[in-house]
Coordinates of C-alpha atoms in Angstrom, one line a residue:
M1 CA -54.2 38.4 10.9
R2 CA -51.3 41.1 10.2
K3 CA -49.9 39.8 13.6
F4 CA -50.2 36.0 12.4
L5 CA -48.4 36.4 8.4
A6 CA -45.5 38.1 10.1
F7 CA -45.1 35.4 12.7
L8 CA -45.8 33.3 9.5
F9 CA -43.7 34.9 7.5
A10 CA -40.3 34.7 10.8
F11 CA -40.7 31.1 11.1
V12 CA -40.1 30.1 7.8
L13 CA -37.4 31.9 7.7
A14 CA -35.6 32.1 10.8
F15 CA -36.7 27.4 10.5
S16 CA -34.8 27.4 7.1
L17 CA -31.9 29.0 8.2
I18 CA -31.8 26.8 11.8
N19 CA -33.0 22.8 11.3
P20 CA -30.0 21.5 10.3
V21 CA -32.3 18.2 8.5
F22 CA -33.2 20.9 6.1
A23 CA -30.0 23.4 6.4
T24 CA -28.6 20.3 5.1
E25 CA -26.8 19.8 1.2
D26 CA -25.2 16.6 -0.5
R27 CA -21.7 17.6 -1.6
D28 CA -20.1 16.0 -4.7
C29 CA -16.7 16.3 -6.5
D30 CA -17.5 19.5 -8.5
D31 CA -18.5 21.5 -4.5
F32 CA -14.6 21.5 -3.9
K33 CA -11.5 23.5 -5.8
T34 CA -9.1 20.9 -4.8
W35 CA -7.9 16.4 -3.9
E36 CA -7.8 17.8 0.1
E37 CA -10.1 19.8 0.3
A38 CA -12.4 17.3 -0.8
Q39 CA -10.2 14.1 0.5
R40 CA -10.8 16.0 4.9
F41 CA -14.8 16.5 4.3
F42 CA -14.6 13.4 3.4
E43 CA -13.0 11.2 6.9
E44 CA -15.1 14.3 8.6
N45 CA -18.0 13.3 7.4
G46 CA -17.3 9.4 8.2
G47 CA -15.1 8.5 4.9
P48 CA -13.6 5.6 4.7
T49 CA -16.5 3.4 6.6
K50 CA -19.2 6.0 5.8
D51 CA -19.9 7.6 2.3
P52 CA -23.3 9.6 2.2
H53 CA -22.0 12.3 -0.2
G54 CA -20.9 8.9 -2.8
L55 CA -17.7 10.8 -2.6
D56 CA -15.4 7.9 -3.4
R57 CA -17.1 5.1 -6.2
D58 CA -14.4 3.1 -6.2
G59 CA -14.5 2.7 -2.8
D60 CA -10.8 2.6 -2.4
G61 CA -11.0 5.3 0.6
L62 CA -9.8 8.5 -1.5
A63 CA -12.1 10.1 -2.3
C64 CA -12.7 13.2 -5.7
E65 CA -10.0 12.0 -7.8
T66 CA -9.6 14.1 -10.8
L67 CA -9.7 16.9 -8.2
P68 CA -5.9 18.5 -8.2
G69 CA -4.1 17.9 -6.4
F70 CA -4.9 13.8 -6.1
N71 CA -2.2 11.9 -3.5
P72 CA -2.7 8.6 -4.4
N73 CA -0.3 7.9 -1.9
H74 CA -2.6 8.8 0.8
K75 CA -4.0 6.4 3.9
P76 CA -7.3 6.9 4.2
G77 CA -7.9 8.1 7.1
S78 CA -5.0 10.1 8.1
F79 CA -6.7 13.5 7.7
V80 CA -8.7 12.9 11.2
G81 CA -5.6 10.5 12.8
D82 CA -7.2 7.0 12.0
G83 CA -4.8 7.1 8.9
G84 CA -2.2 5.4 11.4
D85 CA 0.6 7.9 11.0
N86 CA 0.8 8.1 14.5
G87 CA 4.6 10.3 14.4
D88 CA 6.6 8.5 17.5
K89 CA 4.5 4.8 17.6
K90 CA 6.2 2.4 16.5
D91 CA 3.3 -0.8 14.9
P92 CA 2.9 -4.1 16.4
K93 CA 5.0 -6.6 15.4
P94 CA 1.9 -8.8 13.8
T95 CA 1.3 -12.1 14.3
K96 CA 2.3 -14.6 11.5
K97 CA 0.6 -18.1 12.0
T98 CA 1.6 -21.1 9.7
A99 CA -1.7 -22.6 8.3
T100 CA -2.6 -25.8 5.5
V101 CA -5.2 -25.0 2.5
V102 CA -7.5 -27.0 2.0
D103 CA -9.5 -25.2 -0.5
V104 CA -9.8 -22.2 -2.6
V105 CA -13.2 -20.4 -2.9
D106 CA -12.5 -17.5 -4.9
G107 CA -9.7 -15.5 -5.9
D108 CA -9.2 -13.9 -2.4
T109 CA -10.6 -16.4 0.4
I110 CA -9.4 -19.8 1.0
K111 CA -9.8 -22.0 3.6
V112 CA -7.2 -23.7 5.4
K113 CA -6.2 -25.8 9.0
L114 CA -4.8 -23.3 11.5
D115 CA -4.8 -25.3 15.1
G116 CA -6.5 -28.6 14.9
K117 CA -9.5 -26.4 13.1
V118 CA -10.9 -25.0 9.6
E119 CA -10.8 -21.4 8.7
T120 CA -12.3 -19.3 6.7
V121 CA -9.5 -16.6 5.5
R122 CA -9.9 -13.0 3.4
F123 CA -7.3 -11.7 2.2
I124 CA -6.4 -7.9 3.5
L125 CA -6.4 -5.2 1.1
V126 CA -7.3 -7.1 -2.1
D127 CA -10.2 -7.5 -4.5
T128 CA -11.1 -10.1 -6.3
P129 CA -13.7 -10.2 -9.3
E130 CA -16.7 -11.4 -7.9
T131 CA -17.5 -15.8 -9.5
K132 CA -19.7 -16.7 -6.2
H133 CA -21.7 -13.0 -4.8
P134 CA -24.9 -14.0 -3.7
N135 CA -26.6 -11.3 -5.9
K136 CA -24.3 -10.8 -8.8
P137 CA -23.1 -12.6 -12.5
V138 CA -19.6 -13.9 -12.6
Q139 CA -17.3 -11.6 -13.7
P140 CA -14.6 -10.8 -16.1
C141 CA -11.3 -12.1 -14.6
G142 CA -13.5 -13.5 -11.2
P143 CA -13.0 -17.9 -12.7
E144 CA -9.1 -17.1 -13.8
A145 CA -8.5 -15.0 -10.6
T146 CA -9.6 -18.2 -8.6
A147 CA -7.9 -20.7 -10.4
F148 CA -4.6 -18.2 -10.6
T149 CA -5.3 -18.5 -6.8
K150 CA -5.8 -22.6 -6.8
R151 CA -2.1 -22.7 -8.6
L152 CA -0.2 -21.0 -5.8
V153 CA -2.1 -21.8 -2.8
S154 CA -4.0 -25.7 -2.9
G155 CA -2.3 -28.4 -0.9
K156 CA 0.9 -26.2 1.0
K157 CA 1.5 -24.7 4.0
V158 CA 1.1 -20.8 4.2
E159 CA 2.2 -18.2 6.3
L160 CA -1.3 -15.5 7.8
E161 CA 0.4 -12.0 9.1
F162 CA -2.2 -10.3 10.7
D163 CA -3.1 -6.7 11.1
V164 CA -4.6 -4.7 13.0
Q165 CA -8.0 -6.4 12.9
E166 CA -7.7 -9.7 13.2
R167 CA -11.6 -10.7 11.8
D168 CA -14.2 -9.3 10.1
K169 CA -17.4 -9.5 11.1
Y170 CA -18.7 -12.8 9.3
G171 CA -15.6 -14.2 11.7
R172 CA -13.6 -14.6 8.3
L173 CA -10.0 -14.4 9.6
L174 CA -8.6 -11.3 7.8
A175 CA -5.1 -11.9 6.9
Y176 CA -1.8 -11.1 4.3
V177 CA -1.0 -14.6 2.1
Y178 CA 3.0 -15.5 2.0
V179 CA 3.2 -19.1 0.1
G180 CA 7.2 -19.7 0.0
G181 CA 7.8 -16.4 0.9
K182 CA 6.0 -14.5 -1.7
S183 CA 3.1 -12.7 -1.3
V184 CA 0.3 -14.2 -2.7
Q185 CA -2.3 -10.7 -2.4
E186 CA 1.4 -8.8 -4.6
A187 CA 0.6 -12.1 -7.4
L188 CA -2.7 -11.2 -7.4
L189 CA -2.6 -7.4 -7.9
A190 CA 1.3 -7.7 -10.2
E191 CA -1.2 -10.0 -12.7
G192 CA -4.4 -7.2 -12.7
L193 CA -6.0 -10.3 -11.3
A194 CA -6.7 -7.7 -8.2
K195 CA -7.6 -4.3 -7.0
V196 CA -6.5 -2.2 -3.5
A197 CA -9.4 -2.9 -1.6
V198 CA -9.2 -0.4 1.2
Y199 CA -11.0 -1.0 4.9
P200 CA -8.7 0.6 7.8
P201 CA -7.2 0.2 10.3
N202 CA -5.6 -3.0 8.1
V203 CA -3.4 -0.6 5.6
K204 CA 0.4 -2.1 6.4
Y205 CA 1.3 -2.7 3.5
I206 CA -0.9 -0.4 1.3
D207 CA 1.3 1.7 0.1
E208 CA 3.8 -1.2 -1.8
Y209 CA 0.2 -2.4 -3.3
R210 CA -0.7 0.8 -5.0
A211 CA 2.1 1.3 -6.8
I212 CA 1.9 -2.2 -8.5
E213 CA -1.3 -2.6 -8.4
A214 CA -0.7 1.3 -10.7
K215 CA 1.6 -1.5 -12.9
A216 CA -0.4 -3.6 -13.7
K217 CA -2.9 -0.2 -15.2
A218 CA -0.4 1.2 -17.2
A219 CA 0.5 -2.5 -18.6
K220 CA -3.1 -2.6 -19.0
K221 CA -3.5 -5.8 -17.5
G222 CA -6.1 -8.3 -16.2
I223 CA -9.7 -5.8 -14.9
W224 CA -7.3 -2.8 -16.2
S225 CA -7.5 -4.4 -20.0
D226 CA -9.9 -3.1 -22.3
K227 CA -11.8 -6.4 -23.0
P228 CA -11.1 -8.5 -19.3
C229 CA -10.6 -11.3 -19.6
A230 CA -11.2 -12.1 -23.4
E231 CA -11.3 -15.4 -24.8
D232 CA -8.6 -14.7 -27.6
D233 CA -6.2 -13.9 -24.6
K234 CA -7.0 -16.5 -21.4
K235 CA -7.6 -19.3 -24.0
G236 CA -4.4 -21.2 -23.3
D237 CA -4.6 -20.8 -20.1
D238 CA -8.1 -21.8 -19.6
D239 CA -6.6 -25.0 -21.0
K240 CA -4.4 -25.1 -18.9
G241 CA -6.4 -24.6 -15.4
K242 CA -9.3 -26.2 -16.8
G243 CA -9.2 -29.1 -14.4
D244 CA -8.8 -28.2 -11.0
G245 CA -11.0 -25.0 -12.3
G246 CA -14.8 -26.2 -12.2
K247 CA -13.5 -28.7 -8.5
G248 CA -13.2 -26.0 -5.9
D249 CA -15.4 -23.2 -7.0
D250 CA -18.6 -25.6 -5.9
K251 CA -17.9 -25.8 -2.6
G252 CA -17.3 -23.4 -1.4
G253 CA -21.6 -22.1 -2.3
A254 CA -22.0 -18.5 -1.9
T255 CA -19.8 -16.2 -0.7
P256 CA -19.9 -13.2 2.2
P257 CA -19.5 -9.4 0.1
K258 CA -16.1 -9.1 0.0
G259 CA -15.8 -6.3 2.2
G260 CA -15.3 -7.1 6.3
D261 CA -17.9 -4.4 6.4
G262 CA -20.0 -5.4 3.5
K263 CA -18.6 -3.2 1.1
I264 CA -18.7 -4.6 -2.0
N265 CA -16.4 -3.7 -5.0
N266 CA -16.6 -4.3 -8.5
P267 CA -13.3 -5.0 -9.9
G268 CA -14.8 -6.8 -12.9
S269 CA -17.1 -4.7 -14.5
G270 CA -15.9 -4.1 -18.1
G271 CA -12.5 -4.0 -16.3
K272 CA -13.5 0.5 -15.2
Q273 CA -14.0 1.8 -12.0
P274 CA -15.5 5.1 -11.8
A275 CA -13.5 7.4 -10.1
G276 CA -14.3 9.2 -7.6
G277 CA -17.8 11.2 -7.9
E278 CA -17.6 10.9 -11.4
L279 CA -21.3 9.7 -11.0
P280 CA -23.8 11.8 -10.1
K281 CA -25.2 12.8 -6.7
T282 CA -27.2 9.8 -4.6
A283 CA -29.7 12.8 -3.4
T284 CA -30.2 16.3 -3.5
S285 CA -31.6 19.0 -1.4
F286 CA -33.5 20.9 -4.5
P287 CA -37.1 20.1 -3.4
L288 CA -36.3 21.1 0.7
N289 CA -34.9 24.1 -0.8
T290 CA -38.0 25.1 -3.0
L291 CA -40.7 24.6 -0.7
L292 CA -39.0 26.1 1.8
G293 CA -38.2 29.2 -0.6
A294 CA -42.0 29.0 -1.3
L295 CA -43.4 29.4 2.1
I296 CA -41.6 32.1 3.0
A297 CA -42.8 33.8 -0.4
L298 CA -46.1 32.8 -0.1
A299 CA -45.8 34.0 4.0
G300 CA -44.2 37.2 2.4
G301 CA -46.4 38.3 0.0
A302 CA -49.8 37.2 2.6
L303 CA -48.8 40.0 4.1
L304 CA -47.3 42.5 1.7
V305 CA -50.7 42.3 0.2
A306 CA -52.4 42.6 4.0
R307 CA -50.5 45.6 4.8
R308 CA -52.5 47.5 0.8
L309 CA -55.8 46.2 2.3
A310 CA -55.7 47.7 5.8

C-alpha cells in the first residue's frame, strides 16, 4: 500500500511538471513588464494571424498597447522576421492596374470591371464600420463611410495597386485604391470613417496610414468622436448623400467578414476600441492547477497516514 501511494504521489507530481497541456497558462498584459516583451511573445505565438491569449484586442497587430514602451509604428511580425524589414532587400515593384467602378458594396469594398470581367475589390489596410455583415447590425458611421466612398469612386476609373498577397480567402482582390491620383484609403482614414486594420503580408503603407489615423483620432473625427456620426453632426451630410445612399447598398447583400483571414474588426462599436489586453483573460489554467494540487496533497496525505499506521 505504501509503495503504491508513494508511486501515485511521484507520478502526479511529475506529470504536472512535464505535461504541456497542464503546464500551459494563459497570459494577459499584466504578465509583461514592457510592451516589447508582450509583442515578442504575441508574435512568437502566432501573432498577428493568431492570438490565442487575446493580447491584441483591437486587431491591429499590436499587443498590449497600454504597456510602457509602446511603439505605434512597429510593423507586426517583424520581431520574428515576417514584418517586411529585410534590410538589404528591396521591395518588389507593385503591380498596378486601371479599372472602372461599377458598384460600391460598402465603405471598404467595391466592384470594378477589370480585364473584361467584374471583380470585387477589398481595400487593403483599412476597415470601415459594418453595414452588411450577416451577424452584425449596421454600425455607427457605416452608412456615412459607404456614402463617402460612393461620392469618391462611383462610375469612375480607379487605379488598383496590389501588395504581396493579391487575393483573400474569399477570392476578392486586395488593393490600394486611387482616384484622380488620390488614395481612397487615406481619405477614409482622414475623415475618421475607417480604422487601420492589419493583415500581413500586405503592410506596405502601414506607417503612413497610422499617421493619418492618429490625426483623425486627435481631432475626434467620425468613429473616434464621443458620439460617432451622431444625427446632429451628420444631418446635412445625410441630405447631401441621400440620393445615392440607398441605391447601391441593396445590391450586394451580405458581404464576407471584413478581414481576408476571417478576422472581424469592430470600429463602429461606440467609436471606441479597447486597447490590447484590457479585457479579462479568455481562458485560465486555474481549475487544472487546483485539481493537480488537490491530487498531490491527497496522495501525500495518504502516504503520511499509511506510514504512521504501519
